[in-house]
Amino acid sequence: MGMINVFQPTLGEAELAAVREVFASGWLGRGPRTKVFEADFAEHLGVGAEQVVSVSCCTEGLFLSMELLGVGPGDEVVLPSISFVGAANAIAARGARPVFCDVDPATLNPTADHVAEKLGPRTKAVVVLHYGGYPGDLVAIAELCRERGVPLVEDSACAVASQVDGRACGTLGDVGVWSFDAMKILVTGDGGMLCFRDPELAERARKLASLGMAQSSGFANATADAEARWWEFEVTAFGRRSISNDVAASIGSVQLRRLPEFVRRRREIAERYDQGLSTVDGLRCPPPLPAGHTSSYYFYWVRMDASVRDAMARRLYDRGVYTTFRYAPLHLVSAYGHEGSLPGAERAAEETLCLPLHQALSDSDVETVIGEVRAGLAALTAPSGSSVPTVSSFPASRP
Ligand SMILES: *Cc1c(COP(=O)(O)O)cnc(C)c1O
């Protein structure tokens, strides 16, 4: 029997046809299809095409953001401890200090209060993500940041189709960053997108992403100006090479058209998990979305007593159901280790398991997962002598 994957992309003939066209065009690098994908993605977000910049991956987008916001030595950047490690690396690589805030163990997102507690005179930026695609306390956090004059970066890797009151996650702050890596919902192999509130910052991002060279097309110059030396260039910033390419972009445009269908299927699965698991004593399902919030349903997670979580993960694995936990708290990673505890993040990291959630799961896969989780909990919490794990702190989320 095959393993039920926790994440899995959906790619098929339509994507292959798009790639075939790129091959036939003879132009694989950044070119017309990248421009089309950027325009498509901008439309999807409801922003202008001049505000978005495609990049090689989301991590690179996070590194670029920190540079563009002027984060440097002596600065602090506040982010939840439950964050993707690349966000903290992007801060530390600038010589700045990541300052970790706590999260609500039910949503695994920080509240505005969690962020506010960590703001100080040295805070140069705030970076938040939307755990599992759930927008969290985003409106209040964006407002807090605006009040304090601190730019907000939304790591929107989980939130490609998430919205708050009709506004796309990633557009409520100053910078949004998306990932199209192989484990995301919209997949291009590797790839990412940046969106800037300020089009001028987007222009600087384009330059930095292309070795710091002022953008000019050799062909265009040669055509327009008979005297042109089209091989010469101007360097205005010491940039890296963070650009994407037309192969990835051609896949991206197809995946973007399929995205609503992907999210619809993911929502259906999440609702079935809710039905099958929320009435089980000893399990907690994700809290309902607040009014006006939509999720991309990137993760579906359950919480259980910490004393059974690891054994549950192992048991499910042995029975063909792969689970995981994202994202291990960064304040406990040795490179970032801080004195002091963040009880919400620590609790979430001990109690939470991310269950398989992707659009290729069949109904019978979903029933298998539900059955195995229920059976696992019953087996692991059955009274057996002196070591009876307690589930008293976990009444069913919906009695
Ligand atoms: C996957 C992920 C990233 C990294 O994306 P890459 O494109 O692989 O660099 C960043 N942040 C979050 C929240 C992610 O889930």
CSV table of C-alpha atoms and ligand atoms in Angstrom, one decimal:
chain,number,residue,atom,x,y,z
A,1,MET,CA,0.0,0.0,0.0
A,2,GLY,CA,1.3,3.4,-0.9
A,3,MET,CA,1.9,6.2,1.6
A,4,ILE,CA,-0.8,9.0,1.9
A,5,ASN,CA,1.4,12.1,1.4
A,6,VAL,CA,0.9,15.1,3.6
A,7,PHE,CA,1.5,17.5,0.7
A,8,GLN,CA,1.4,16.8,-3.0
A,9,PRO,CA,1.2,18.9,-6.1
A,10,THR,CA,-1.3,18.5,-9.0
A,11,LEU,CA,0.3,18.8,-12.4
A,12,GLY,CA,-0.8,17.4,-15.7
A,13,GLU,CA,-1.3,17.7,-19.4
A,14,ALA,CA,-2.1,21.5,-19.4
A,15,GLU,CA,1.2,22.3,-17.6
A,16,LEU,CA,3.1,20.0,-20.0
A,17,ALA,CA,1.5,21.7,-23.0
A,18,ALA,CA,2.6,25.1,-21.6
A,19,VAL,CA,6.2,23.9,-21.1
A,20,ARG,CA,6.2,22.4,-24.6
A,21,GLU,CA,5.4,25.8,-26.0
A,22,VAL,CA,8.3,27.3,-24.0
A,23,PHE,CA,10.6,24.7,-25.4
A,24,ALA,CA,9.4,25.4,-29.0
A,25,SER,CA,9.9,29.2,-28.5
A,26,GLY,CA,13.6,28.6,-27.8
A,27,TRP,CA,13.4,31.2,-24.9
A,28,LEU,CA,13.6,29.5,-21.5
A,29,GLY,CA,14.9,32.4,-19.4
A,30,ARG,CA,13.0,35.3,-18.0
A,31,GLY,CA,10.9,36.7,-20.9
A,32,PRO,CA,7.4,37.1,-22.2
A,33,ARG,CA,5.8,34.3,-20.1
A,34,THR,CA,7.3,35.7,-16.9
A,35,LYS,CA,5.6,39.0,-17.7
A,36,VAL,CA,2.3,37.3,-18.4
A,37,PHE,CA,2.5,35.3,-15.1
A,38,GLU,CA,3.3,38.5,-13.2
A,39,ALA,CA,0.3,40.2,-14.7
A,40,ASP,CA,-1.9,37.2,-14.0
A,41,PHE,CA,-0.7,37.0,-10.4
A,42,ALA,CA,-1.2,40.8,-9.9
A,43,GLU,CA,-4.8,40.4,-11.2
A,44,HIS,CA,-5.3,37.5,-8.8
A,45,LEU,CA,-4.2,39.7,-5.9
A,46,GLY,CA,-6.1,42.7,-7.1
A,47,VAL,CA,-3.0,44.9,-7.5
A,48,GLY,CA,-1.2,46.6,-10.3
A,49,ALA,CA,1.3,44.6,-12.4
A,50,GLU,CA,4.0,47.2,-11.6
A,51,GLN,CA,3.7,46.1,-7.9
A,52,VAL,CA,4.7,42.5,-8.4
A,53,VAL,CA,8.1,41.0,-9.1
A,54,SER,CA,8.7,37.3,-9.7
A,55,VAL,CA,11.7,35.7,-8.0
A,56,SER,CA,13.4,32.3,-7.9
A,57,CYS,CA,11.9,31.3,-4.5
A,58,CYS,CA,10.1,32.8,-1.5
A,59,THR,CA,13.3,32.6,0.6
A,60,GLU,CA,15.1,34.8,-1.9
A,61,GLY,CA,12.1,37.1,-1.7
A,62,LEU,CA,12.4,37.3,2.1
A,63,PHE,CA,16.1,38.1,1.8
A,64,LEU,CA,15.4,40.8,-0.8
A,65,SER,CA,12.7,42.3,1.4
A,66,MET,CA,15.0,42.7,4.4
A,67,GLU,CA,17.6,44.4,2.2
A,68,LEU,CA,15.0,46.7,0.5
A,69,LEU,CA,13.6,47.7,3.9
A,70,GLY,CA,17.1,48.7,5.0
A,71,VAL,CA,17.3,46.2,7.8
A,72,GLY,CA,20.9,46.2,9.1
A,73,PRO,CA,23.2,45.7,12.0
A,74,GLY,CA,21.7,46.7,15.4
A,75,ASP,CA,18.1,46.5,14.0
A,76,GLU,CA,15.5,44.1,15.3
A,77,VAL,CA,12.8,42.4,13.3
A,78,VAL,CA,9.8,40.9,15.1
A,79,LEU,CA,8.4,37.6,13.8
A,80,PRO,CA,6.5,34.7,15.3
A,81,SER,CA,8.6,31.8,16.7
A,82,ILE,CA,6.4,29.5,14.6
A,83,SER,CA,7.9,30.7,11.3
A,84,PHE,CA,9.7,29.3,8.3
A,85,VAL,CA,13.4,29.3,9.1
A,86,GLY,CA,14.2,31.3,5.9
A,87,ALA,CA,12.5,34.3,7.4
A,88,ALA,CA,14.8,34.4,10.4
A,89,ASN,CA,17.8,33.7,8.2
A,90,ALA,CA,16.9,36.6,6.0
A,91,ILE,CA,17.0,38.9,9.1
A,92,ALA,CA,20.2,37.4,10.6
A,93,ALA,CA,22.0,37.6,7.2
A,94,ARG,CA,21.6,41.4,7.4
A,95,GLY,CA,23.3,41.5,10.8
A,96,ALA,CA,20.0,42.2,12.5
A,97,ARG,CA,18.4,40.3,15.4
A,98,PRO,CA,15.3,38.2,14.9
A,99,VAL,CA,13.0,38.9,17.9
A,100,PHE,CA,10.5,36.1,18.3
A,101,CYS,CA,7.0,36.6,19.5
A,102,ASP,CA,4.5,34.0,20.8
A,103,VAL,CA,1.5,32.5,19.0
A,104,ASP,CA,-2.0,31.5,19.9
A,105,PRO,CA,-1.7,27.7,20.3
A,106,ALA,CA,-5.1,27.2,18.6
A,107,THR,CA,-4.4,29.2,15.4
A,108,LEU,CA,-0.6,29.0,15.6
A,109,ASN,CA,-0.7,32.7,14.5
A,110,PRO,CA,0.4,35.6,16.6
A,111,THR,CA,-2.2,38.1,17.9
A,112,ALA,CA,-1.6,41.8,17.6
A,113,ASP,CA,-0.8,41.8,21.4
A,114,HIS,CA,1.9,39.1,20.9
A,115,VAL,CA,3.5,41.3,18.2
A,116,ALA,CA,3.1,44.5,20.3
A,117,GLU,CA,4.9,43.0,23.3
A,118,LYS,CA,8.1,42.7,21.2
A,119,LEU,CA,8.1,46.0,19.4
A,120,GLY,CA,10.8,48.4,20.6
A,121,PRO,CA,12.9,51.4,19.5
A,122,ARG,CA,15.1,49.2,17.4
A,123,THR,CA,12.3,47.4,15.6
A,124,LYS,CA,12.9,47.9,11.9
A,125,ALA,CA,10.2,45.6,10.5
A,126,VAL,CA,7.6,42.9,11.4
A,127,VAL,CA,7.3,39.6,9.5
A,128,VAL,CA,4.2,37.4,9.9
A,129,LEU,CA,2.9,34.4,8.1
A,130,HIS,CA,-0.6,33.1,7.8
A,131,TYR,CA,-0.5,29.7,9.4
A,132,GLY,CA,-1.8,27.0,7.1
A,133,GLY,CA,-3.4,29.7,5.0
A,134,TYR,CA,-5.5,31.1,7.9
A,135,PRO,CA,-5.2,34.9,7.8
A,136,GLY,CA,-5.0,35.2,11.6
A,137,ASP,CA,-5.1,38.6,13.4
A,138,LEU,CA,-3.8,40.3,10.2
A,139,VAL,CA,-6.0,43.4,10.2
A,140,ALA,CA,-5.0,44.3,13.8
A,141,ILE,CA,-1.4,43.6,13.2
A,142,ALA,CA,-1.3,45.7,10.0
A,143,GLU,CA,-2.9,48.5,11.9
A,144,LEU,CA,-0.5,48.2,14.8
A,145,CYS,CA,2.5,48.3,12.4
A,146,ARG,CA,1.1,51.3,10.5
A,147,GLU,CA,0.6,53.2,13.9
A,148,ARG,CA,4.2,52.5,14.9
A,149,GLY,CA,5.5,53.3,11.4
A,150,VAL,CA,7.1,49.8,11.1
A,151,PRO,CA,6.8,48.1,7.8
A,152,LEU,CA,5.0,44.8,7.7
A,153,VAL,CA,6.1,41.9,5.6
A,154,GLU,CA,3.6,39.1,5.0
A,155,ASP,CA,5.2,35.7,4.3
A,156,SER,CA,2.2,34.5,2.3
A,157,ALA,CA,3.7,31.2,1.3
A,158,CYS,CA,0.7,29.4,2.9
A,159,ALA,CA,-1.8,31.9,1.8
A,160,VAL,CA,-1.8,32.0,-2.0
A,161,ALA,CA,-5.6,32.3,-2.2
A,162,SER,CA,-6.5,33.6,1.3
A,163,GLN,CA,-8.4,36.8,1.9
A,164,VAL,CA,-9.6,39.2,4.5
A,165,ASP,CA,-12.7,41.1,3.7
A,166,GLY,CA,-12.0,40.5,0.0
A,167,ARG,CA,-8.4,41.7,0.2
A,168,ALA,CA,-5.7,39.2,-0.7
A,169,CYS,CA,-3.3,38.1,2.1
A,170,GLY,CA,0.0,39.6,1.2
A,171,THR,CA,-1.5,42.9,0.2
A,172,LEU,CA,-2.5,44.2,3.6
A,173,GLY,CA,1.1,44.9,4.7
A,174,ASP,CA,3.9,46.6,2.8
A,175,VAL,CA,5.5,43.6,1.2
A,176,GLY,CA,4.0,40.2,0.4
A,177,VAL,CA,6.0,37.1,-0.5
A,178,TRP,CA,4.7,33.9,-2.1
A,179,SER,CA,6.3,30.5,-2.7
A,180,PHE,CA,5.6,28.1,-5.6
A,181,ASP,CA,7.9,25.4,-4.4
A,182,ALA,CA,7.2,21.7,-4.9
A,183,MET,CA,5.1,21.4,-1.7
A,184,LYS,CA,2.9,24.4,-2.0
A,185,ILE,CA,-0.6,24.6,-3.6
A,186,LEU,CA,0.3,26.5,-6.7
A,187,VAL,CA,3.5,24.8,-7.8
A,188,THR,CA,6.1,25.7,-10.5
A,189,GLY,CA,9.0,23.5,-9.3
A,190,ASP,CA,10.6,26.4,-7.6
A,191,GLY,CA,9.5,30.0,-7.7
A,192,GLY,CA,8.2,32.9,-5.8
A,193,MET,CA,6.5,36.3,-6.1
A,194,LEU,CA,6.9,39.6,-4.3
A,195,CYS,CA,4.3,42.3,-4.1
A,196,PHE,CA,5.0,45.8,-2.9
A,197,ARG,CA,2.5,48.4,-1.7
A,198,ASP,CA,5.0,51.0,-3.0
A,199,PRO,CA,5.7,50.5,-6.8
A,200,GLU,CA,9.1,52.3,-6.3
A,201,LEU,CA,10.2,49.5,-4.0
A,202,ALA,CA,9.1,47.0,-6.6
A,203,GLU,CA,11.3,48.8,-9.2
A,204,ARG,CA,14.3,48.6,-6.8
A,205,ALA,CA,13.5,44.9,-6.2
A,206,ARG,CA,13.6,44.2,-10.0
A,207,LYS,CA,17.0,45.8,-10.1
A,208,LEU,CA,18.4,44.0,-7.1
A,209,ALA,CA,17.0,40.7,-8.4
A,210,SER,CA,19.0,41.2,-11.6
A,211,LEU,CA,22.5,41.8,-10.3
A,212,GLY,CA,21.8,45.4,-9.6
A,213,MET,CA,21.7,46.2,-13.3
A,214,ALA,CA,19.5,48.9,-14.7
A,215,GLN,CA,17.0,47.0,-16.8
A,216,SER,CA,17.6,47.3,-20.5
A,217,SER,CA,17.0,45.1,-23.4
A,218,GLY,CA,19.9,44.7,-25.8
A,219,PHE,CA,17.7,43.9,-28.8
A,220,ALA,CA,15.5,46.9,-28.1
A,221,ASN,CA,18.5,49.3,-27.8
A,222,ALA,CA,20.0,48.0,-31.0
A,223,THR,CA,16.8,48.6,-32.9
A,224,ALA,CA,16.1,52.0,-31.4
A,225,ASP,CA,19.5,53.5,-31.7
A,226,ALA,CA,22.0,52.8,-34.5
A,227,GLU,CA,24.9,53.9,-32.4
A,228,ALA,CA,24.0,51.8,-29.4
A,229,ARG,CA,26.5,49.6,-27.6
A,230,TRP,CA,23.9,47.2,-26.4
A,231,TRP,CA,26.4,45.1,-24.5
A,232,GLU,CA,27.2,47.9,-22.0
A,233,PHE,CA,25.3,48.2,-18.7
A,234,GLU,CA,25.0,50.3,-15.6
A,235,VAL,CA,25.3,48.8,-12.1
A,236,THR,CA,23.3,50.8,-9.5
A,237,ALA,CA,23.2,48.3,-6.6
A,238,PHE,CA,25.1,45.2,-5.7
A,239,GLY,CA,22.4,42.7,-6.4
A,240,ARG,CA,22.2,39.0,-6.7
A,241,ARG,CA,20.5,36.9,-9.3
A,242,SER,CA,17.1,36.2,-7.9
A,243,ILE,CA,15.0,36.1,-11.1
A,244,SER,CA,12.7,33.3,-12.3
A,245,ASN,CA,12.3,32.0,-15.8
A,246,ASP,CA,9.7,31.3,-18.5
A,247,VAL,CA,9.5,27.6,-17.8
A,248,ALA,CA,8.4,28.1,-14.3
A,249,ALA,CA,6.2,31.0,-15.3
A,250,SER,CA,4.4,29.0,-18.0
A,251,ILE,CA,3.5,26.4,-15.4
A,252,GLY,CA,2.5,29.1,-12.9
A,253,SER,CA,-0.1,30.7,-15.3
A,254,VAL,CA,-1.8,27.3,-15.8
A,255,GLN,CA,-1.7,26.5,-12.0
A,256,LEU,CA,-3.2,29.9,-11.2
A,257,ARG,CA,-6.2,29.1,-13.5
A,258,ARG,CA,-6.6,25.8,-11.6
A,259,LEU,CA,-6.1,27.4,-8.2
A,260,PRO,CA,-9.9,27.9,-7.3
A,261,GLU,CA,-10.6,24.3,-8.0
A,262,PHE,CA,-7.6,23.2,-5.9
A,263,VAL,CA,-8.8,25.3,-3.0
A,264,ARG,CA,-12.4,24.1,-3.4
A,265,ARG,CA,-11.3,20.5,-3.1
A,266,ARG,CA,-9.0,21.3,-0.1
A,267,ARG,CA,-11.9,23.1,1.7
A,268,GLU,CA,-14.1,20.0,1.1
A,269,ILE,CA,-11.4,17.8,2.7
A,270,ALA,CA,-10.9,20.2,5.6
A,271,GLU,CA,-14.7,20.2,6.2
A,272,ARG,CA,-14.8,16.4,6.1
A,273,TYR,CA,-11.9,16.3,8.6
A,274,ASP,CA,-13.9,18.7,10.8
A,275,GLN,CA,-16.9,16.4,10.7
A,276,GLY,CA,-14.9,13.3,11.4
A,277,LEU,CA,-12.6,14.6,14.1
A,278,SER,CA,-14.0,17.6,15.9
A,279,THR,CA,-16.4,15.5,18.0
A,280,VAL,CA,-13.6,13.1,19.3
A,281,ASP,CA,-12.6,13.6,22.9
A,282,GLY,CA,-8.9,14.3,23.1
A,283,LEU,CA,-8.7,16.1,19.7
A,284,ARG,CA,-8.9,19.7,18.7
A,285,CYS,CA,-9.4,20.9,15.2
A,286,PRO,CA,-8.5,24.3,13.7
A,287,PRO,CA,-10.8,27.0,15.0
A,288,PRO,CA,-13.5,28.2,12.6
A,289,LEU,CA,-12.5,31.1,10.3
A,290,PRO,CA,-13.7,34.5,11.5
A,291,ALA,CA,-16.3,36.2,9.4
A,292,GLY,CA,-14.8,37.8,6.3
A,293,HIS,CA,-11.7,35.5,6.3
A,294,THR,CA,-11.0,32.8,3.7
A,295,SER,CA,-8.3,30.2,3.8
A,296,SER,CA,-6.2,28.5,1.2
A,297,TYR,CA,-6.4,25.4,3.4
A,298,TYR,CA,-2.7,24.7,3.1
A,299,PHE,CA,-2.5,22.9,6.4
A,300,TYR,CA,-5.1,20.9,8.3
A,301,TRP,CA,-3.9,20.3,11.8
A,302,VAL,CA,-5.2,18.6,15.0
A,303,ARG,CA,-4.0,19.1,18.5
A,304,MET,CA,-3.9,16.4,21.1
A,305,ASP,CA,-2.3,15.8,24.5
A,306,ALA,CA,1.5,16.2,24.2
A,307,SER,CA,2.0,12.8,25.7
A,308,VAL,CA,0.4,11.1,22.7
A,309,ARG,CA,1.4,13.3,19.8
A,310,ASP,CA,4.8,11.7,18.9
A,311,ALA,CA,3.4,8.2,19.3
A,312,MET,CA,0.4,9.2,17.1
A,313,ALA,CA,2.7,10.5,14.3
A,314,ARG,CA,4.8,7.2,14.4
A,315,ARG,CA,1.7,5.0,14.5
A,316,LEU,CA,0.2,6.8,11.5
A,317,TYR,CA,3.4,6.6,9.6
A,318,ASP,CA,3.7,2.9,10.2
A,319,ARG,CA,0.1,2.6,8.9
A,320,GLY,CA,0.8,4.6,5.7
A,321,VAL,CA,-0.4,8.1,6.7
A,322,TYR,CA,2.4,10.6,6.6
A,323,THR,CA,2.0,13.6,9.0
A,324,THR,CA,4.3,16.4,10.0
A,325,PHE,CA,4.5,19.5,12.2
A,326,ARG,CA,5.3,22.9,10.7
A,327,TYR,CA,7.1,25.1,11.8
A,328,ALA,CA,9.4,24.0,14.7
A,329,PRO,CA,9.7,27.0,17.1
A,330,LEU,CA,12.7,29.1,16.1
A,331,HIS,CA,13.4,30.4,19.6
A,332,LEU,CA,14.4,26.8,20.5
A,333,VAL,CA,16.8,26.4,17.5
A,334,SER,CA,20.4,26.6,18.7
A,335,ALA,CA,21.4,29.4,16.2
A,336,TYR,CA,18.5,31.5,17.4
A,337,GLY,CA,18.1,30.3,20.9
A,338,HIS,CA,16.8,32.9,23.2
A,339,GLU,CA,16.5,32.9,27.0
A,340,GLY,CA,12.9,33.0,28.0
A,341,SER,CA,10.0,30.9,27.0
A,342,LEU,CA,7.1,31.4,24.6
A,343,PRO,CA,4.5,29.2,26.1
A,344,GLY,CA,2.0,29.3,23.2
A,345,ALA,CA,4.5,28.3,20.6
A,346,GLU,CA,6.1,25.6,22.8
A,347,ARG,CA,2.7,24.2,23.6
A,348,ALA,CA,1.6,24.2,19.9
A,349,ALA,CA,4.9,22.5,18.9
A,350,GLU,CA,4.2,19.6,21.4
A,351,GLU,CA,0.5,19.1,20.7
A,352,THR,CA,0.0,19.7,16.9
A,353,LEU,CA,0.1,17.4,14.0
A,354,CYS,CA,-0.5,18.4,10.4
A,355,LEU,CA,-2.6,15.8,8.6
A,356,PRO,CA,-2.5,15.0,4.8
A,357,LEU,CA,-4.1,17.8,2.9
A,358,HIS,CA,-3.9,18.2,-0.9
A,359,GLN,CA,-6.3,18.3,-3.8
A,360,ALA,CA,-5.3,14.8,-5.0
A,361,LEU,CA,-6.5,13.0,-1.9
A,362,SER,CA,-9.4,10.7,-2.7
A,363,ASP,CA,-12.5,10.5,-0.5
A,364,SER,CA,-11.3,7.1,0.6
A,365,ASP,CA,-7.8,8.5,1.6
A,366,VAL,CA,-9.6,11.1,3.7
A,367,GLU,CA,-11.7,8.4,5.4
A,368,THR,CA,-8.5,6.3,6.0
A,369,VAL,CA,-6.9,9.3,7.7
A,370,ILE,CA,-9.9,10.0,9.9
A,371,GLY,CA,-10.2,6.3,10.8
A,372,GLU,CA,-6.5,6.0,11.6
A,373,VAL,CA,-6.4,9.1,13.8
A,374,ARG,CA,-9.5,8.0,15.7
A,375,ALA,CA,-8.2,4.5,16.2
A,376,GLY,CA,-4.7,5.8,17.1
A,377,LEU,CA,-6.1,8.1,19.8
A,378,ALA,CA,-8.2,5.3,21.2
A,379,ALA,CA,-5.2,2.9,21.3
A,380,LEU,CA,-2.8,5.5,22.7
A,381,THR,CA,-5.1,6.7,25.4
A,382,ALA,CA,-6.5,3.4,26.5
A,383,PRO,CA,-6.0,2.8,30.2
A,384,SER,CA,-2.9,0.6,30.6
A,385,GLY,CA,-1.5,0.4,34.1
A,386,SER,CA,0.2,3.5,35.6
A,387,SER,CA,1.1,5.5,32.4
A,388,VAL,CA,-2.3,6.8,31.4
A,389,PRO,CA,-2.0,9.9,29.3
A,390,THR,CA,-4.5,12.5,30.2
A,391,VAL,CA,-6.8,13.9,27.6
A,392,SER,CA,-8.8,16.0,30.1
A,393,SER,CA,-7.4,19.2,28.7
A,394,PHE,CA,-8.8,18.3,25.3
A,395,PRO,CA,-12.6,18.0,25.3
A,396,ALA,CA,-13.9,17.6,21.8
A,397,SER,CA,-13.9,20.9,19.8
A,398,ARG,CA,-17.5,20.3,19.0
A,399,PRO,CA,-19.3,18.2,21.6
B,1,LIG,C1,7.5,27.0,1.9
B,1,LIG,C2,7.6,28.2,2.7
B,1,LIG,C3,8.6,29.2,2.4
B,1,LIG,C4,9.8,29.0,1.5
B,1,LIG,O1,9.5,29.0,0.2
B,1,LIG,P1,10.6,28.7,-0.9
B,1,LIG,O2,10.0,29.1,-2.2
B,1,LIG,O3,10.8,27.2,-0.8
B,1,LIG,O4,11.8,29.4,-0.6
B,1,LIG,C5,8.6,30.4,3.2
B,1,LIG,N1,7.7,30.6,4.1
B,1,LIG,C6,6.7,29.7,4.4
B,1,LIG,C7,5.7,30.0,5.4
B,1,LIG,C8,6.7,28.5,3.7
B,1,LIG,O5,5.7,27.6,4.0
